[in-house]
mmCIF file of C-alpha atoms in Angstrom:
data_model
loop_
_atom_site.group_PDB
_atom_site.id
_atom_site.type_symbol
_atom_site.label_atom_id
_atom_site.label_comp_id
_atom_site.label_asym_id
_atom_site.label_seq_id
_atom_site.Cartn_x
_atom_site.Cartn_y
_atom_site.Cartn_z
ATOM 1 C CA MET Z 1 123.882 2.174 -15.675
ATOM 2 C CA ALA Z 2 121.219 1.985 -12.920
ATOM 3 C CA GLU Z 3 120.617 -1.301 -13.051
ATOM 4 C CA PRO Z 4 124.230 -3.085 -12.697
ATOM 5 C CA ALA Z 5 124.219 -0.767 -9.832
ATOM 6 C CA ARG Z 6 120.653 -2.260 -8.375
ATOM 7 C CA VAL Z 7 121.921 -5.511 -9.177
ATOM 8 C CA TYR Z 8 124.765 -4.479 -6.777
ATOM 9 C CA LEU Z 9 122.505 -3.213 -4.405
ATOM 10 C CA HIS Z 10 121.027 -6.688 -3.755
ATOM 11 C CA LEU Z 11 123.805 -8.785 -4.124
ATOM 12 C CA ALA Z 12 125.054 -6.888 -0.911
ATOM 13 C CA ALA Z 13 120.601 -7.508 0.317
ATOM 14 C CA ALA Z 14 121.239 -11.134 0.128
ATOM 15 C CA ALA Z 15 124.597 -10.712 1.639
ATOM 16 C CA VAL Z 16 123.567 -8.612 4.643
ATOM 17 C CA ARG Z 17 120.205 -10.935 5.280
ATOM 18 C CA ALA Z 18 122.523 -13.964 5.158
ATOM 19 C CA THR Z 19 124.939 -12.368 8.047
ATOM 20 C CA ALA Z 20 121.508 -11.531 9.849
ATOM 21 C CA ARG Z 21 119.498 -14.733 10.078
ATOM 22 C CA ARG Z 22 122.107 -15.986 13.253
ATOM 23 C CA PRO Z 23 121.814 -12.044 15.073
ATOM 24 C CA ALA Z 24 123.150 -12.862 18.125
ATOM 25 C CA TYR Z 25 126.638 -13.929 15.983
ATOM 26 C CA LEU Z 26 126.234 -10.881 14.144
ATOM 27 C CA ALA Z 27 126.152 -8.515 17.103
ATOM 28 C CA MET Z 28 128.857 -10.193 18.689
ATOM 29 C CA ARG Z 29 131.098 -9.608 15.836
ATOM 30 C CA THR Z 30 129.869 -6.584 15.478
ATOM 31 C CA LEU Z 31 130.428 -5.892 18.955
ATOM 32 C CA ALA Z 32 134.006 -6.971 18.944
ATOM 33 C CA ALA Z 33 134.787 -4.248 16.686
ATOM 34 C CA ALA Z 34 133.713 -1.709 18.909
ATOM 35 C CA LEU Z 35 135.562 -3.222 21.553
ATOM 36 C CA ILE Z 36 139.195 -3.056 19.367
ATOM 37 C CA VAL Z 37 138.879 0.435 19.145
ATOM 38 C CA VAL Z 38 137.173 1.119 22.715
ATOM 39 C CA PHE Z 39 139.981 -0.293 24.863
ATOM 40 C CA GLU Z 40 142.862 0.762 22.052
ATOM 41 C CA VAL Z 41 141.964 4.511 22.766
ATOM 42 C CA ALA Z 42 142.130 3.509 26.702
ATOM 43 C CA GLY Z 43 145.496 2.275 26.229
ATOM 44 C CA VAL Z 44 146.289 5.438 24.071
ATOM 45 C CA VAL Z 45 144.731 8.220 27.047
ATOM 46 C CA LEU Z 46 146.685 5.657 29.306
ATOM 47 C CA LEU Z 47 149.609 6.744 27.238
ATOM 48 C CA VAL Z 48 149.876 10.028 26.841
ATOM 49 C CA ASP Z 49 147.865 10.502 30.225
ATOM 50 C CA ARG Z 50 151.546 9.029 31.721
ATOM 51 C CA PHE Z 51 153.728 11.712 29.913
ATOM 52 C CA GLY Z 52 151.726 14.665 29.841
ATOM 53 C CA THR Z 53 151.414 15.181 26.252
ATOM 54 C CA ILE Z 54 153.307 13.947 23.000
ATOM 55 C CA GLY Z 55 154.447 16.178 20.090
ATOM 56 C CA GLY Z 56 152.469 19.169 22.525
ATOM 57 C CA TRP Z 57 149.257 17.318 22.245
ATOM 58 C CA ARG Z 58 147.057 16.327 25.335
ATOM 59 C CA PRO Z 59 144.928 13.355 25.759
ATOM 60 C CA ALA Z 60 142.138 13.989 24.528
ATOM 61 C CA GLU Z 61 143.364 15.818 21.453
ATOM 62 C CA VAL Z 62 145.197 12.378 20.433
ATOM 63 C CA VAL Z 63 142.607 10.796 21.292
ATOM 64 C CA LEU Z 64 140.904 12.646 18.716
ATOM 65 C CA LEU Z 65 143.134 11.314 15.927
ATOM 66 C CA PHE Z 66 142.283 8.203 16.963
ATOM 67 C CA GLY Z 67 139.126 8.458 16.534
ATOM 68 C CA LEU Z 68 139.224 9.781 13.404
ATOM 69 C CA ALA Z 69 141.422 6.956 11.893
ATOM 70 C CA PHE Z 70 139.329 3.879 13.813
ATOM 71 C CA ALA Z 71 136.239 5.840 11.929
ATOM 72 C CA GLY Z 72 137.355 5.602 8.480
ATOM 73 C CA GLN Z 73 138.762 2.368 8.410
ATOM 74 C CA GLY Z 74 135.686 1.101 9.906
ATOM 75 C CA LEU Z 75 134.250 2.739 6.749
ATOM 76 C CA ALA Z 76 135.954 1.430 4.158
ATOM 77 C CA LEU Z 77 136.242 -2.273 5.488
ATOM 78 C CA LEU Z 78 133.137 -2.307 5.420
ATOM 79 C CA PHE Z 79 132.615 -2.466 1.942
ATOM 80 C CA GLY Z 80 135.736 -3.185 0.986
ATOM 81 C CA ASP Z 81 136.539 -6.150 3.476
ATOM 82 C CA THR Z 82 136.698 -8.058 0.588
ATOM 83 C CA LEU Z 83 139.505 -6.603 -1.577
ATOM 84 C CA GLU Z 84 142.065 -8.596 1.150
ATOM 85 C CA ALA Z 85 144.886 -9.638 0.141
ATOM 86 C CA ASP Z 86 143.927 -13.100 1.668
ATOM 87 C CA LYS Z 87 140.489 -13.108 0.868
ATOM 88 C CA VAL Z 88 140.873 -12.748 -3.058
ATOM 89 C CA SER Z 89 143.785 -14.869 -3.186
ATOM 90 C CA GLN Z 90 141.433 -17.898 -1.411
ATOM 91 C CA LEU Z 91 138.773 -16.326 -4.918
ATOM 92 C CA VAL Z 92 142.065 -16.948 -6.934
ATOM 93 C CA ARG Z 93 143.370 -20.198 -5.572
ATOM 94 C CA ARG Z 94 139.678 -21.764 -5.602
ATOM 95 C CA GLY Z 95 138.443 -20.413 -9.005
ATOM 96 C CA THR Z 96 136.159 -18.673 -8.332
ATOM 97 C CA PHE Z 97 137.285 -15.761 -9.831
ATOM 98 C CA ASP Z 98 137.363 -17.260 -13.053
ATOM 99 C CA GLN Z 99 133.830 -17.428 -12.828
ATOM 100 C CA VAL Z 100 133.139 -14.570 -11.903
ATOM 101 C CA LEU Z 101 134.559 -12.757 -15.235
ATOM 102 C CA THR Z 102 132.611 -14.751 -17.453
ATOM 103 C CA ARG Z 103 129.651 -12.721 -15.283
ATOM 104 C CA PRO Z 104 127.915 -10.365 -17.594
ATOM 105 C CA VAL Z 105 128.945 -7.598 -14.316
ATOM 106 C CA SER Z 106 131.620 -5.659 -13.445
ATOM 107 C CA PRO Z 107 133.813 -8.400 -11.399
ATOM 108 C CA LEU Z 108 135.226 -5.546 -8.450
ATOM 109 C CA GLY Z 109 130.983 -5.091 -8.191
ATOM 110 C CA TRP Z 110 130.569 -8.574 -7.985
ATOM 111 C CA VAL Z 111 133.835 -9.095 -4.988
ATOM 112 C CA LEU Z 112 132.643 -5.942 -3.175
ATOM 113 C CA ALA Z 113 128.748 -7.001 -3.419
ATOM 114 C CA SER Z 114 128.990 -10.570 -2.521
ATOM 115 C CA TYR Z 115 129.622 -10.126 0.874
ATOM 116 C CA VAL Z 116 129.363 -7.009 3.155
ATOM 117 C CA ASP Z 117 131.051 -7.169 6.843
ATOM 118 C CA THR Z 118 128.702 -5.475 8.687
ATOM 119 C CA ARG Z 119 130.529 -5.368 12.337
ATOM 120 C CA PHE Z 120 132.524 -3.401 10.560
ATOM 121 C CA LEU Z 121 129.893 -1.022 11.206
ATOM 122 C CA GLY Z 122 130.338 -1.313 14.826
ATOM 123 C CA ARG Z 123 134.091 -0.140 14.682
ATOM 124 C CA LEU Z 124 132.802 3.214 12.699
ATOM 125 C CA LEU Z 125 130.427 3.665 15.460
ATOM 126 C CA ALA Z 126 132.797 3.422 17.702
ATOM 127 C CA GLY Z 127 135.117 5.527 16.255
ATOM 128 C CA ALA Z 128 132.830 8.202 15.697
ATOM 129 C CA GLY Z 129 131.840 8.566 18.973
ATOM 130 C CA THR Z 130 134.951 8.462 20.327
ATOM 131 C CA VAL Z 131 135.255 11.742 18.326
ATOM 132 C CA VAL Z 132 132.422 12.966 20.085
ATOM 133 C CA TRP Z 133 134.130 11.922 23.590
ATOM 134 C CA ALA Z 134 136.636 13.423 22.269
ATOM 135 C CA ALA Z 135 135.907 16.560 20.837
ATOM 136 C CA ASN Z 136 134.090 17.017 24.368
ATOM 137 C CA ARG Z 137 137.073 16.491 26.499
ATOM 138 C CA ALA Z 138 139.657 18.775 24.124
ATOM 139 C CA GLY Z 139 136.602 21.448 24.645
ATOM 140 C CA VAL Z 140 136.302 21.822 20.621
ATOM 141 C CA ALA Z 141 132.831 23.626 20.111
ATOM 142 C CA TRP Z 142 131.419 22.203 16.474
ATOM 143 C CA THR Z 143 130.370 24.631 14.287
ATOM 144 C CA PRO Z 144 129.702 23.288 10.722
ATOM 145 C CA GLY Z 145 132.902 23.871 9.390
ATOM 146 C CA ARG Z 146 134.409 21.260 12.060
ATOM 147 C CA ALA Z 147 131.526 18.731 11.021
ATOM 148 C CA GLY Z 148 132.365 18.800 7.608
ATOM 149 C CA LEU Z 149 136.401 18.309 8.664
ATOM 150 C CA ALA Z 150 135.652 15.563 10.542
ATOM 151 C CA ALA Z 151 133.408 14.454 8.086
ATOM 152 C CA LEU Z 152 135.979 14.623 5.485
ATOM 153 C CA ALA Z 153 138.715 13.271 7.318
ATOM 154 C CA VAL Z 154 136.328 9.364 8.160
ATOM 155 C CA VAL Z 155 135.520 9.827 3.931
ATOM 156 C CA CYS Z 156 139.448 10.884 2.557
ATOM 157 C CA ALA Z 157 140.916 8.238 5.560
ATOM 158 C CA ALA Z 158 138.591 5.541 3.986
ATOM 159 C CA THR Z 159 138.919 6.500 0.484
ATOM 160 C CA ILE Z 160 143.009 6.064 1.126
ATOM 161 C CA VAL Z 161 141.996 2.265 2.395
ATOM 162 C CA PHE Z 162 139.872 1.309 0.217
ATOM 163 C CA ALA Z 163 143.166 2.223 -2.271
ATOM 164 C CA VAL Z 164 145.570 0.008 -0.631
ATOM 165 C CA LEU Z 165 143.795 -2.682 -0.754
ATOM 166 C CA LEU Z 166 142.001 -1.987 -4.464
ATOM 167 C CA ALA Z 167 145.706 -1.316 -5.153
ATOM 168 C CA ALA Z 168 147.264 -5.427 -3.218
ATOM 169 C CA ALA Z 169 144.442 -7.721 -4.351
ATOM 170 C CA GLY Z 170 145.235 -5.919 -8.018
ATOM 171 C CA PHE Z 171 148.588 -7.522 -7.005
ATOM 172 C CA THR Z 172 147.428 -10.806 -5.781
ATOM 173 C CA PHE Z 173 145.760 -11.760 -9.138
ATOM 174 C CA VAL Z 174 150.140 -11.863 -10.144
ATOM 175 C CA THR Z 175 151.274 -13.811 -7.260
ATOM 176 C CA VAL Z 176 148.237 -15.442 -5.676
ATOM 177 C CA GLN Z 177 149.793 -15.233 -2.827
ATOM 178 C CA GLY Z 178 148.785 -12.153 0.095
ATOM 179 C CA SER Z 179 150.932 -10.093 1.153
ATOM 180 C CA GLU Z 180 151.446 -8.558 4.653
ATOM 181 C CA ALA Z 181 152.987 -5.698 3.693
ATOM 182 C CA VAL Z 182 149.126 -4.947 2.933
ATOM 183 C CA ASN Z 183 148.726 -5.059 6.565
ATOM 184 C CA VAL Z 184 151.794 -2.592 7.162
ATOM 185 C CA LEU Z 185 150.229 0.250 5.107
ATOM 186 C CA VAL Z 186 146.225 -0.183 6.407
ATOM 187 C CA TYR Z 187 146.612 -0.874 9.697
ATOM 188 C CA GLY Z 188 150.590 0.277 10.508
ATOM 189 C CA GLY Z 189 150.287 3.565 8.171
ATOM 190 C CA GLN Z 190 147.107 4.273 9.707
ATOM 191 C CA TYR Z 191 148.442 3.753 13.095
ATOM 192 C CA LEU Z 192 150.952 6.090 12.323
ATOM 193 C CA ALA Z 193 148.656 8.129 11.080
ATOM 194 C CA SER Z 194 146.772 8.619 14.399
ATOM 195 C CA TYR Z 195 149.593 10.785 16.633
ATOM 196 C CA PRO Z 196 151.008 13.845 15.889
ATOM 197 C CA MET Z 197 152.771 14.027 13.340
ATOM 198 C CA GLN Z 198 155.152 17.034 14.686
ATOM 199 C CA ILE Z 199 156.559 13.586 16.930
ATOM 200 C CA TYR Z 200 158.255 12.246 13.084
ATOM 201 C CA GLY Z 201 161.043 12.625 11.262
ATOM 202 C CA PRO Z 202 161.293 14.074 7.682
ATOM 203 C CA PRO Z 203 161.237 11.235 5.653
ATOM 204 C CA LEU Z 204 158.160 9.496 7.275
ATOM 205 C CA ARG Z 205 156.136 12.269 7.760
ATOM 206 C CA PHE Z 206 156.882 12.571 4.160
ATOM 207 C CA LEU Z 207 155.817 8.832 3.446
ATOM 208 C CA PHE Z 208 152.611 9.450 5.161
ATOM 209 C CA VAL Z 209 151.595 12.753 4.195
ATOM 210 C CA TRP Z 210 152.303 12.831 0.736
ATOM 211 C CA LEU Z 211 153.188 9.640 -0.773
ATOM 212 C CA VAL Z 212 150.946 7.605 1.255
ATOM 213 C CA PRO Z 213 148.558 10.033 2.500
ATOM 214 C CA PHE Z 214 147.236 9.149 5.964
ATOM 215 C CA GLY Z 215 148.434 12.071 7.418
ATOM 216 C CA LEU Z 216 147.093 14.256 5.086
ATOM 217 C CA ALA Z 217 143.161 13.021 6.165
ATOM 218 C CA ILE Z 218 143.670 12.417 9.652
ATOM 219 C CA TYR Z 219 146.020 15.120 10.730
ATOM 220 C CA VAL Z 220 145.357 18.016 8.877
ATOM 221 C CA PRO Z 221 142.175 17.788 9.261
ATOM 222 C CA ALA Z 222 141.482 17.493 13.242
ATOM 223 C CA LEU Z 223 144.078 20.811 13.211
ATOM 224 C CA GLY Z 224 141.524 22.608 12.516
ATOM 225 C CA VAL Z 225 138.628 20.576 13.918
ATOM 226 C CA LEU Z 226 140.809 21.642 17.498
ATOM 227 C CA GLY Z 227 142.063 25.113 16.386
ATOM 228 C CA ARG Z 228 145.611 24.213 16.447
ATOM 229 C CA GLN Z 229 148.098 25.967 13.824
ATOM 230 C CA GLY Z 230 149.989 22.700 12.586
ATOM 231 C CA PRO Z 231 154.358 22.238 11.870
ATOM 232 C CA PRO Z 232 156.467 23.803 9.475
ATOM 233 C CA GLY Z 233 155.529 22.799 6.163
ATOM 234 C CA LEU Z 234 151.956 21.646 7.346
ATOM 235 C CA PRO Z 235 149.504 24.642 8.184
ATOM 236 C CA ALA Z 236 145.893 23.460 8.460
ATOM 237 C CA TRP Z 237 144.954 24.901 5.197
ATOM 238 C CA LEU Z 238 145.802 21.987 4.033
ATOM 239 C CA ALA Z 239 143.104 20.135 4.912
ATOM 240 C CA TRP Z 240 141.447 21.563 1.285
ATOM 241 C CA LEU Z 241 144.116 18.806 -0.563
ATOM 242 C CA ALA Z 242 142.645 15.922 1.332
ATOM 243 C CA ALA Z 243 140.177 14.858 -0.706
ATOM 244 C CA PRO Z 244 142.049 15.898 -4.396
ATOM 245 C CA ALA Z 245 144.806 13.733 -2.829
ATOM 246 C CA ALA Z 246 142.448 10.421 -1.087
ATOM 247 C CA GLY Z 247 141.352 10.604 -5.235
ATOM 248 C CA ALA Z 248 144.219 10.530 -6.933
ATOM 249 C CA PHE Z 249 145.042 7.499 -4.742
ATOM 250 C CA LEU Z 250 142.281 6.189 -5.116
ATOM 251 C CA ALA Z 251 142.970 6.590 -9.230
ATOM 252 C CA ALA Z 252 146.218 5.149 -8.851
ATOM 253 C CA GLY Z 253 144.397 1.552 -6.886
ATOM 254 C CA GLY Z 254 141.874 1.492 -9.271
ATOM 255 C CA LEU Z 255 145.360 1.496 -12.255
ATOM 256 C CA ALA Z 256 146.877 -0.820 -9.996
ATOM 257 C CA TRP Z 257 143.564 -3.800 -9.445
ATOM 258 C CA ARG Z 258 143.048 -2.920 -13.755
ATOM 259 C CA ALA Z 259 146.800 -3.984 -14.322
ATOM 260 C CA GLY Z 260 145.834 -7.509 -12.070
ATOM 261 C CA ILE Z 261 143.173 -8.340 -13.595
ATOM 262 C CA ARG Z 262 144.826 -7.540 -17.298
ATOM 263 C CA HIS Z 263 147.835 -9.923 -16.452
ATOM 264 C CA TYR Z 264 145.321 -12.676 -14.309
ATOM 265 C CA VAL Z 265 145.913 -15.775 -15.859
ATOM 266 C CA GLY Z 266 144.120 -17.798 -13.548
ATOM 267 C CA THR Z 267 145.333 -20.603 -11.851
ATOM 268 C CA GLY Z 268 144.864 -23.948 -13.427
ATOM 269 C CA SER Z 269 142.743 -25.342 -10.882
#
């Protein structure tokens, strides 16, 4: 077990060293990834400030949700960017994945370690900084429990994003072409979950809390961080279910990945 892990670490380290050979380019890409978060958060502040509150949440409290979501997304894409459907589609169409299957390594391990896009570290750090800034503006008194809930939200959100990418990659092995529906879940789903859940109707709330549990991973732990009570059906203690729900969603993504590999027949190129 230790030997394969060492191989993947060496492969990932080589990928990082390759990108680090152009430090100016890497710094600009990392800064650009962070600025996306800054501009998005600025837009949210202006929007919410215009109306005073959204669902009873003040601007700083909504921004905290966005910070948790962006940090989770950055963490997931830092390690799972190569699973995006268009990139997996290129592996399939070029016949590169056929070569991967002939190697004595895990196909998933090779795909993940073959290229680590360190620019998403900028999104992760910008998201974390946003959480700290918003918590300070919202008057949050940090305790180990609240810090743990914030970390839980980031890790669970990252797990769900990774699971979506994993499932979409498995689907791409069958369809060859990537699907834009993945972006709807990875970016659109996370964006919707970055607003208070009470502003949505029951069907949409059910979808993003229990089926694609972004709301359970981001919104519910944020209730505990902010010391707020959730709407009916979403009490703060549900944060204890965030990790099991994210783990179950990741397991489902893993099954989709394996099913895709089993049905993979190559492109003939």
